[in-house]
Coordinates of C-alpha atoms in Angstrom, one line a residue:
Chain A
M353 CA -18.6 -11.3 -39.8
D354 CA -15.7 -8.7 -39.4
E355 CA -12.4 -10.6 -37.9
Q356 CA -11.8 -10.0 -34.2
L357 CA -11.5 -6.4 -33.5
K358 CA -7.9 -6.0 -31.6
T359 CA -7.3 -3.5 -28.8
T360 CA -4.4 -1.6 -27.3
C361 CA -3.0 -1.2 -24.1
L362 CA -5.2 1.6 -23.4
T363 CA -8.3 0.5 -24.5
E364 CA -9.5 -0.1 -20.7
E365 CA -8.9 3.5 -20.1
H366 CA -10.9 4.6 -23.3
I367 CA -13.8 2.6 -21.6
A368 CA -13.5 4.0 -18.4
L369 CA -13.2 7.5 -20.2
G370 CA -16.5 7.0 -21.6
A371 CA -15.4 7.3 -24.9
K372 CA -17.4 6.3 -28.5
M373 CA -15.6 3.2 -29.7
S374 CA -15.7 2.1 -33.2
P375 CA -13.9 0.3 -35.4
F376 CA -10.7 1.6 -37.0
A377 CA -7.9 -0.8 -39.3
G378 CA -8.8 -3.7 -37.8
F379 CA -8.5 -2.1 -34.2
M380 CA -11.3 -1.3 -31.2
M381 CA -10.2 2.8 -30.7
P382 CA -11.6 6.0 -29.4
I383 CA -13.3 8.2 -31.8
Q384 CA -14.4 11.2 -29.5
Y385 CA -14.9 11.3 -25.8
S386 CA -16.7 14.4 -25.2
S387 CA -16.7 16.4 -28.7
I388 CA -14.9 16.2 -31.6
I389 CA -14.8 20.2 -31.8
E390 CA -13.7 20.6 -28.1
E391 CA -11.2 18.1 -28.8
H392 CA -10.3 19.3 -31.6
Q393 CA -10.2 23.1 -30.0
A394 CA -8.1 21.3 -27.2
V395 CA -5.2 20.2 -29.2
R396 CA -4.9 23.6 -31.6
G397 CA -5.6 25.7 -28.2
A398 CA -3.2 23.8 -25.5
C399 CA -2.6 20.1 -25.3
G400 CA -4.6 17.3 -26.5
M401 CA -3.2 13.3 -26.5
F402 CA -4.6 10.3 -28.8
D403 CA -4.1 6.8 -28.4
V404 CA -2.2 5.7 -31.5
S405 CA -0.8 2.7 -30.4
H406 CA -2.6 0.7 -33.1
M407 CA 0.7 2.0 -35.3
G408 CA 3.2 -0.3 -36.5
E409 CA 6.6 -0.4 -35.5
I410 CA 9.1 -2.4 -37.7
F411 CA 12.8 -2.7 -37.2
V412 CA 15.3 -3.0 -39.9
N413 CA 19.2 -3.3 -38.8
G414 CA 22.2 -5.1 -40.5
P415 CA 25.0 -4.1 -42.5
D416 CA 23.1 -3.5 -45.4
A417 CA 20.2 -1.5 -43.5
E418 CA 21.1 2.2 -45.4
R419 CA 21.2 0.6 -48.7
Y420 CA 18.5 -1.6 -47.8
V421 CA 15.8 1.0 -46.8
N422 CA 16.8 3.7 -49.6
H423 CA 16.0 0.9 -51.9
I424 CA 11.9 0.4 -50.5
F425 CA 11.9 4.2 -49.3
T426 CA 11.1 7.4 -51.4
N427 CA 13.1 9.6 -49.8
D428 CA 16.8 9.6 -48.9
V429 CA 18.0 8.2 -46.0
S430 CA 21.9 8.1 -46.7
G431 CA 22.4 11.6 -44.9
M432 CA 20.1 11.2 -42.0
E433 CA 22.1 11.7 -38.5
P434 CA 21.4 9.5 -35.5
G435 CA 18.0 10.8 -33.8
Q436 CA 16.7 12.4 -37.0
I437 CA 13.5 11.4 -38.8
L438 CA 11.7 11.2 -42.3
Y439 CA 8.8 11.1 -43.4
G440 CA 7.9 9.4 -47.2
M441 CA 6.3 6.5 -48.8
M442 CA 6.9 3.2 -49.8
L443 CA 6.0 2.2 -53.8
Y444 CA 4.4 -0.6 -56.0
P445 CA 7.0 -0.8 -59.2
N446 CA 4.1 1.4 -61.2
G447 CA 4.1 4.0 -58.6
G448 CA 1.2 3.3 -56.5
T449 CA 1.6 3.8 -53.1
V450 CA 2.4 0.8 -50.5
D451 CA 2.0 3.1 -47.3
D452 CA 3.6 6.6 -46.0
L453 CA 5.8 6.2 -43.4
L454 CA 8.1 7.6 -41.1
V455 CA 11.9 5.7 -41.1
Y456 CA 14.1 6.5 -37.8
R457 CA 17.7 7.0 -37.3
E458 CA 18.7 4.9 -34.4
Y459 CA 21.6 6.3 -32.5
A460 CA 23.1 2.6 -32.5
P461 CA 24.8 1.9 -35.6
D462 CA 22.9 0.3 -39.3
A463 CA 19.4 0.6 -37.6
Y464 CA 16.1 2.0 -38.7
L465 CA 13.0 2.3 -37.1
L466 CA 9.7 2.6 -39.8
V467 CA 6.6 3.4 -38.2
V468 CA 4.0 2.6 -40.2
N469 CA 0.4 3.1 -40.7
A470 CA -2.2 0.7 -38.4
A471 CA -4.0 -0.9 -41.5
N472 CA -1.1 -1.8 -43.1
I473 CA 1.1 -3.3 -40.9
D474 CA 0.6 -6.6 -42.1
K475 CA 0.8 -6.0 -45.8
D476 CA 4.1 -3.7 -45.3
Y477 CA 6.1 -6.2 -43.4
A478 CA 5.2 -8.7 -46.3
W479 CA 6.6 -6.4 -48.3
M480 CA 9.3 -5.7 -46.5
L481 CA 10.3 -8.8 -46.6
E482 CA 9.3 -9.7 -50.4
N483 CA 12.2 -7.4 -51.7
A484 CA 14.9 -8.1 -48.4
E485 CA 16.3 -10.0 -50.9
G486 CA 20.1 -9.5 -51.5
F487 CA 20.0 -7.5 -48.7
E488 CA 22.1 -8.6 -45.2
V489 CA 19.2 -7.0 -42.9
G490 CA 17.0 -8.1 -39.9
I491 CA 13.6 -7.0 -40.2
L492 CA 11.7 -7.4 -37.3
N493 CA 7.7 -6.4 -36.8
A494 CA 7.2 -5.7 -33.0
S495 CA 4.1 -3.5 -33.3
S496 CA 2.6 -5.4 -30.8
D497 CA 5.4 -4.5 -28.2
W498 CA 4.9 -0.8 -28.3
G499 CA 2.4 1.6 -27.1
Q500 CA 2.3 5.1 -28.1
I501 CA 0.7 8.4 -27.3
A502 CA 0.9 11.1 -29.1
V503 CA 0.4 14.5 -27.2
Q504 CA -0.1 17.5 -29.7
G505 CA -0.6 21.0 -28.9
P506 CA 1.5 24.6 -28.3
A507 CA 1.3 23.2 -24.8
S508 CA 2.8 19.8 -25.0
E509 CA 6.3 20.9 -24.6
A510 CA 5.9 22.0 -21.2
V511 CA 3.5 19.5 -20.4
V512 CA 5.3 16.1 -21.7
S513 CA 8.8 17.9 -20.0
K514 CA 7.4 18.0 -16.6
V515 CA 5.5 14.3 -16.9
L516 CA 8.8 12.5 -18.5
G517 CA 11.2 14.9 -15.9
M518 CA 12.8 15.7 -18.8
D519 CA 13.6 19.4 -20.7
L520 CA 12.8 18.6 -24.7
S521 CA 12.8 22.5 -25.2
G522 CA 16.6 21.4 -27.3
L523 CA 14.4 18.7 -29.3
T524 CA 13.4 20.2 -32.9
F525 CA 10.9 18.5 -35.2
Y526 CA 11.1 15.3 -36.7
H527 CA 13.8 14.5 -34.2
F528 CA 13.8 12.0 -31.4
V529 CA 15.3 10.7 -28.1
D530 CA 15.9 7.3 -26.7
S531 CA 14.7 7.0 -22.5
T532 CA 14.0 4.1 -20.4
L533 CA 10.3 3.8 -19.0
Y534 CA 9.9 0.7 -16.7
G535 CA 13.6 -0.7 -17.5
Q536 CA 12.5 -1.0 -20.9
R537 CA 13.4 1.7 -24.0
A538 CA 11.0 4.5 -24.8
I539 CA 11.4 7.0 -27.4
I540 CA 10.3 10.3 -27.5
S541 CA 9.7 11.7 -31.4
R542 CA 8.8 15.3 -32.1
T543 CA 6.3 14.2 -34.5
G544 CA 3.1 14.2 -35.0
Y545 CA -0.5 14.6 -37.3
T546 CA -2.1 17.6 -36.2
G547 CA -0.6 20.9 -38.0
E548 CA 0.5 21.3 -34.1
D549 CA 3.7 21.6 -32.3
G550 CA 3.8 17.9 -30.8
F551 CA 5.8 14.7 -29.0
E552 CA 4.7 11.4 -29.9
I553 CA 6.0 8.7 -27.4
Y554 CA 6.9 5.2 -28.0
A555 CA 6.9 2.7 -24.9
S556 CA 5.9 -0.6 -23.9
P557 CA 2.4 -1.3 -23.3
A558 CA 2.4 -1.2 -19.2
A559 CA 4.9 2.3 -19.3
T560 CA 2.1 3.5 -21.9
V561 CA -0.8 3.2 -19.4
D562 CA 1.0 5.0 -16.6
L563 CA 2.0 7.5 -19.1
W564 CA -1.6 7.8 -20.2
K565 CA -2.7 8.4 -16.1
A566 CA 0.2 10.9 -15.7
F567 CA -0.7 13.3 -18.8
L568 CA -4.9 13.3 -17.5
A569 CA -3.6 13.9 -14.3
A570 CA -1.6 17.0 -15.8
G571 CA -4.4 18.3 -17.7
V572 CA -4.4 16.7 -21.3
V573 CA -7.7 16.5 -22.9
P574 CA -7.9 12.8 -24.3
C575 CA -8.6 13.3 -27.5
G576 CA -10.2 10.4 -30.6
L577 CA -9.9 9.5 -34.1
G578 CA -12.4 11.7 -35.1
C579 CA -10.3 15.2 -34.3
R580 CA -7.4 13.3 -35.3
D581 CA -9.0 13.3 -38.9
T582 CA -10.2 16.7 -38.9
L583 CA -6.9 18.1 -37.4
R584 CA -4.7 16.3 -39.8
F585 CA -7.6 17.2 -42.6
E586 CA -6.8 21.2 -41.9
A587 CA -3.2 20.9 -41.8
G588 CA -3.0 19.5 -45.4
L589 CA -1.8 15.9 -43.9
P590 CA -2.7 12.9 -46.7
L591 CA -4.3 9.6 -45.5
Y592 CA -3.9 6.3 -46.7
G593 CA -6.7 5.1 -48.2
D594 CA -8.1 8.3 -48.9
E595 CA -5.5 10.4 -50.3
L596 CA -3.2 8.3 -50.9
S597 CA -3.3 4.1 -52.0
A598 CA -2.3 1.5 -55.0
D599 CA -3.7 3.8 -57.2
I600 CA -3.2 7.1 -56.3
T601 CA 1.1 8.0 -56.3
P602 CA 3.0 10.4 -54.3
V603 CA 3.4 13.0 -57.5
M604 CA -1.0 12.6 -58.3
A605 CA -0.9 13.8 -54.3
G606 CA 1.3 16.4 -54.2
L607 CA 4.1 14.7 -52.4
S608 CA 6.8 14.6 -54.8
M609 CA 9.4 16.8 -52.5
F610 CA 9.3 13.6 -50.3
C611 CA 10.2 11.5 -53.3
K612 CA 13.9 11.6 -54.1
L613 CA 14.6 10.8 -57.8
D614 CA 17.8 11.8 -57.7
K615 CA 18.9 8.1 -55.5
P616 CA 20.2 6.1 -57.8
E617 CA 17.1 3.7 -57.3
F618 CA 14.3 2.7 -55.1
I619 CA 11.1 0.6 -56.0
G620 CA 8.7 2.6 -58.0
R621 CA 11.3 5.4 -59.3
D622 CA 11.0 5.2 -62.6
A623 CA 7.7 4.7 -62.9
L624 CA 7.3 7.9 -60.8
A625 CA 10.1 9.6 -62.9
A626 CA 8.0 9.3 -65.6
Q627 CA 4.5 10.2 -64.4
K628 CA 6.6 13.7 -63.3
A629 CA 7.7 14.1 -66.7
E630 CA 4.6 13.4 -68.6
G631 CA 2.3 15.0 -65.7
P632 CA -0.1 12.8 -64.0
A633 CA -3.7 12.6 -65.1
K634 CA -5.1 13.4 -61.8
K635 CA -4.5 15.9 -59.5
L636 CA -5.1 15.9 -55.4
V637 CA -6.1 19.9 -55.0
G638 CA -7.9 21.3 -51.9
I639 CA -11.5 22.5 -52.8
E640 CA -13.2 25.6 -50.6
L641 CA -16.9 26.0 -51.1
A642 CA -18.8 29.4 -50.8
D643 CA -21.7 27.4 -49.0
K644 CA -21.5 26.1 -45.4
A645 CA -23.1 22.8 -47.4
I646 CA -20.2 20.1 -46.8
P647 CA -18.4 17.6 -49.2
R648 CA -18.3 14.8 -48.5
A649 CA -15.7 11.6 -49.7
G650 CA -17.0 10.1 -52.7
Y651 CA -18.8 13.2 -53.7
P652 CA -18.7 13.9 -57.1
V653 CA -16.7 17.2 -58.5
E654 CA -17.9 18.4 -61.6
L655 CA -17.4 21.7 -64.2
P656 CA -19.9 24.6 -63.9
D657 CA -21.3 22.7 -66.9
G658 CA -22.3 19.5 -65.2
T659 CA -19.3 17.4 -66.4
E660 CA -17.7 15.2 -64.1
V661 CA -14.0 15.6 -63.5
G662 CA -13.0 14.3 -60.0
V663 CA -13.6 13.0 -56.8
V664 CA -13.8 14.3 -52.9
T665 CA -11.3 12.2 -50.8
T666 CA -11.8 13.8 -47.4
G667 CA -14.0 17.2 -46.6
Y668 CA -15.4 18.5 -43.4
R669 CA -16.8 21.7 -42.2
S670 CA -13.5 23.0 -40.8
I671 CA -13.6 23.2 -37.0
S672 CA -10.6 25.8 -37.3
L673 CA -11.4 28.2 -40.0
D674 CA -15.1 27.7 -40.0
K675 CA -15.3 27.1 -43.9
S676 CA -16.3 23.8 -46.0
I677 CA -13.1 22.6 -47.5
C678 CA -12.3 19.2 -49.3
F679 CA -9.6 16.9 -50.8
A680 CA -10.3 15.9 -54.2
L681 CA -9.3 13.8 -57.0
V682 CA -9.8 15.9 -60.0
A683 CA -8.3 15.7 -63.4
A684 CA -4.9 17.7 -63.9
E685 CA -6.5 19.8 -66.3
Y686 CA -8.7 21.3 -63.9
S687 CA -6.1 21.6 -60.5
A688 CA -4.8 25.0 -60.9
L689 CA -5.3 27.4 -58.2
G690 CA -8.5 29.6 -58.6
T691 CA -10.2 26.8 -60.7
T692 CA -13.9 26.8 -60.2
L693 CA -15.1 23.4 -59.6
M694 CA -18.4 22.3 -58.5
V695 CA -19.6 19.6 -55.6
R696 CA -22.5 17.3 -55.8
I697 CA -23.7 17.3 -52.3
R698 CA -27.0 15.3 -52.0
H699 CA -29.5 16.8 -54.7
K700 CA -27.8 20.1 -54.9
V701 CA -24.3 21.4 -56.7
F702 CA -22.5 23.9 -54.6
E703 CA -19.6 26.1 -56.2
G704 CA -15.8 25.9 -55.4
T705 CA -12.9 27.1 -55.7
V706 CA -9.0 25.1 -56.2
V707 CA -7.1 26.4 -53.1
K708 CA -4.5 25.6 -51.6
K709 CA -4.4 22.0 -49.6
R710 CA -2.5 23.4 -46.2
F711 CA -5.8 24.9 -45.2
Y712 CA -4.4 25.5 -41.6
Q713 CA -1.6 27.5 -41.1
T714 CA 0.7 24.9 -39.2
N715 CA 2.8 25.5 -36.5
Y716 CA 5.6 22.9 -35.8
K717 CA 9.0 23.8 -33.9
K718 CA 11.8 23.8 -36.5
Chain B
M849 CA -30.8 7.8 -21.2
S850 CA -32.4 9.9 -23.6
K851 CA -35.2 12.4 -23.1
I852 CA -38.3 11.8 -24.5
L853 CA -41.5 14.1 -24.3
E854 CA -44.6 12.8 -23.4
E855 CA -46.8 14.9 -25.8
L856 CA -44.5 14.3 -28.9
L857 CA -45.0 11.9 -31.8
Y858 CA -42.2 10.0 -33.1
S859 CA -40.8 8.4 -36.5
D860 CA -38.3 5.6 -36.7
S861 CA -36.0 7.3 -37.8
H862 CA -35.8 9.5 -34.6
E863 CA -37.7 12.8 -36.3
W864 CA -40.4 14.2 -33.5
V865 CA -43.7 15.8 -34.4
R866 CA -45.7 18.5 -32.2
V867 CA -49.3 18.6 -33.7
D868 CA -50.5 22.0 -34.1
G869 CA -54.1 22.2 -35.7
D870 CA -52.8 21.1 -39.5
I871 CA -49.5 22.5 -38.4
A872 CA -46.8 19.5 -37.8
I873 CA -43.6 21.3 -36.5
I874 CA -40.6 18.6 -37.0
G875 CA -37.5 18.2 -35.4
V876 CA -35.0 15.2 -34.5
S877 CA -35.1 13.6 -31.2
D878 CA -32.3 13.7 -28.6
F879 CA -31.6 10.3 -28.6
A880 CA -30.7 11.3 -32.9
Q881 CA -28.6 14.6 -31.5
A882 CA -26.8 12.6 -29.6
E883 CA -26.1 9.6 -31.9
M884 CA -24.9 12.2 -34.0
G885 CA -22.4 14.8 -32.0
D886 CA -21.8 18.1 -32.7
I887 CA -24.0 19.4 -35.7
T888 CA -22.4 22.1 -37.9
Y889 CA -24.9 22.6 -40.6
V890 CA -28.6 21.6 -41.3
D891 CA -29.5 20.9 -44.9
A892 CA -33.3 22.1 -44.8
P893 CA -35.8 22.6 -47.5
T894 CA -37.3 26.3 -48.1
E895 CA -41.0 27.6 -47.7
G896 CA -43.0 26.3 -50.2
D897 CA -41.3 23.1 -50.5
E898 CA -43.2 19.8 -50.7
V899 CA -42.3 16.9 -48.3
H900 CA -43.5 14.1 -48.9
K901 CA -44.2 11.2 -45.6
G902 CA -41.0 8.5 -45.8
E903 CA -38.6 10.8 -48.1
D904 CA -35.7 12.6 -46.9
F905 CA -36.4 16.5 -47.1
G906 CA -32.8 17.4 -46.0
A907 CA -30.0 16.1 -43.7
L908 CA -28.2 17.2 -40.4
E909 CA -24.2 17.2 -41.1
S910 CA -22.4 16.5 -37.8
V911 CA -18.4 16.9 -38.0
K912 CA -18.1 13.3 -39.2
A913 CA -21.1 12.5 -41.1
S914 CA -23.7 13.4 -43.0
S915 CA -27.6 11.6 -42.0
E916 CA -30.6 12.6 -43.9
L917 CA -33.8 13.7 -42.4
Y918 CA -37.1 11.7 -43.6
A919 CA -40.1 13.5 -43.5
P920 CA -42.7 12.1 -41.2
V921 CA -45.4 13.1 -42.5
S922 CA -46.4 14.9 -46.0
G923 CA -47.6 18.7 -47.0
E924 CA -46.1 22.3 -47.7
V925 CA -43.4 23.6 -45.7
V926 CA -44.3 26.9 -44.5
A927 CA -41.8 27.9 -42.0
V928 CA -37.8 27.3 -41.9
N929 CA -35.9 27.5 -38.3
A930 CA -33.7 29.9 -39.4
A931 CA -32.0 30.5 -36.5
L932 CA -30.6 27.2 -37.4
E933 CA -28.8 28.3 -40.0
D934 CA -26.0 30.2 -37.8
K935 CA -26.4 28.3 -35.0
P936 CA -27.1 24.4 -36.2
E937 CA -26.0 23.3 -32.4
L938 CA -28.9 24.8 -30.9
I939 CA -30.3 21.1 -31.9
N940 CA -27.6 19.5 -29.9
E941 CA -28.4 21.9 -26.7
D942 CA -32.0 21.7 -27.1
P943 CA -33.5 19.6 -29.8
Y944 CA -37.1 19.6 -28.4
G945 CA -37.1 23.1 -29.0
A946 CA -34.7 23.4 -31.9
W947 CA -37.4 22.1 -34.8
I948 CA -36.1 22.3 -38.1
I949 CA -39.6 22.6 -40.3
K950 CA -43.2 23.3 -39.8
V951 CA -45.3 22.0 -42.5
Q952 CA -49.0 22.5 -43.7
M953 CA -50.1 18.3 -43.3
S954 CA -51.7 17.3 -46.8
D955 CA -53.3 14.4 -44.8
N956 CA -53.5 14.5 -40.9
S957 CA -54.1 10.7 -41.0
E958 CA -50.6 10.2 -41.5
L959 CA -50.0 11.2 -38.0
D960 CA -51.7 7.5 -37.4
S961 CA -48.4 5.9 -38.0
L962 CA -46.0 7.7 -35.9
L963 CA -44.9 6.3 -32.5
N964 CA -46.0 7.9 -29.4
A965 CA -43.7 8.8 -26.5
A966 CA -44.0 4.6 -24.9
A967 CA -43.4 3.2 -28.4
Y968 CA -40.5 5.0 -29.5
A969 CA -38.5 5.0 -25.8
E970 CA -38.3 0.9 -27.1
I971 CA -36.4 1.9 -29.9
A972 CA -34.7 4.6 -28.6
G973 CA -33.5 3.3 -25.5

């Protein structure tokens, strides 16, 4: 039997809206409300919202906070301004990925918030505690105290500013501001996972429920995890478990720019530097098929002569581009742009071409 | 409650069959299309292909997943619905109008093992 599935503070709202619910990362989550295609287009065209309360919030503070976060995180937090956010990974010593995450540099001194994937909260927290020896830091997993709503799409700035009664036009991509809702701290962050402009709002569970209702009343379209995946995929964003894992390093996934090898040290640095110098055996690529058949995770990738050289990690008939595209992890010698690769779909083989992973032109407010 | 047409036969894998002499017109039920969500691609056989009862003859792809189509009867494919090539969403809009293939049946007695509307209603509640 499965473990007991967790709910979020918004589960009752999803059920009331008639969402199709399904287990994801140990939580019962909405997959879609109306249709994945309509929800996807709402985000690309105007504004949609996601319950992302299942994400994990881990707070780090103390005199050694900066040195500690730099020890476990691939990106460099030393130059961060208060209110700034960085994307990066935590790695195992062999370079495999523990998780990918956001690090928020708090306005309070010596304090960071790490936002991690729902499926990895317990693993990440244990990893962080295990690697805190010798650092004067406090580490607190506060995931269950926080709800989170992601409002995404070109109309987000206007809608979120109106609903929160704040002018958010000055908040730039990968920055956040603090606020108070229901007497408790709220965080308004200009981030997301869709390739569009948008905000992620962290608040207490009670405030999150009221925010959700206020956004609904303002005409924001509720969106499920179904289109969250199609949106992030088109924008070339990896999903832990598919494009990053204990076996897939950031170098293999093409995410070296988020790994600062010039930092004095971080866990996994030496392995990553060696892999970068030698070149990884496998690389993540984008493949566009000529046909309408749809490549799915796990389908084999082959050379025209039938030799298997890789596997699809995520694939869709792209909603925004109307093309059959996928991410695939393939032998590095076949990863160059323009390479012809075949994808085996059920009984047939379809020809594709290696293309850039960012299939869709993102629209961030830099 | 999904829509089930009285005059059709059904398989337990949610295909419907409209019998026209020796021809079986085959599609998927309203229940199946609703379960799948937006259908984005129909992987259909070509005219002249043989299909065998209980074996897959193609697949429907929704945004999230693919699900195989199983032949409710055996025979030769004599027509493929070309309209679905560009408009696979017709299956969502009108599952009983949007047929997928027509099969010249090789053994009409295979129809006896299919479900009538009342029996299908029990598995597609």
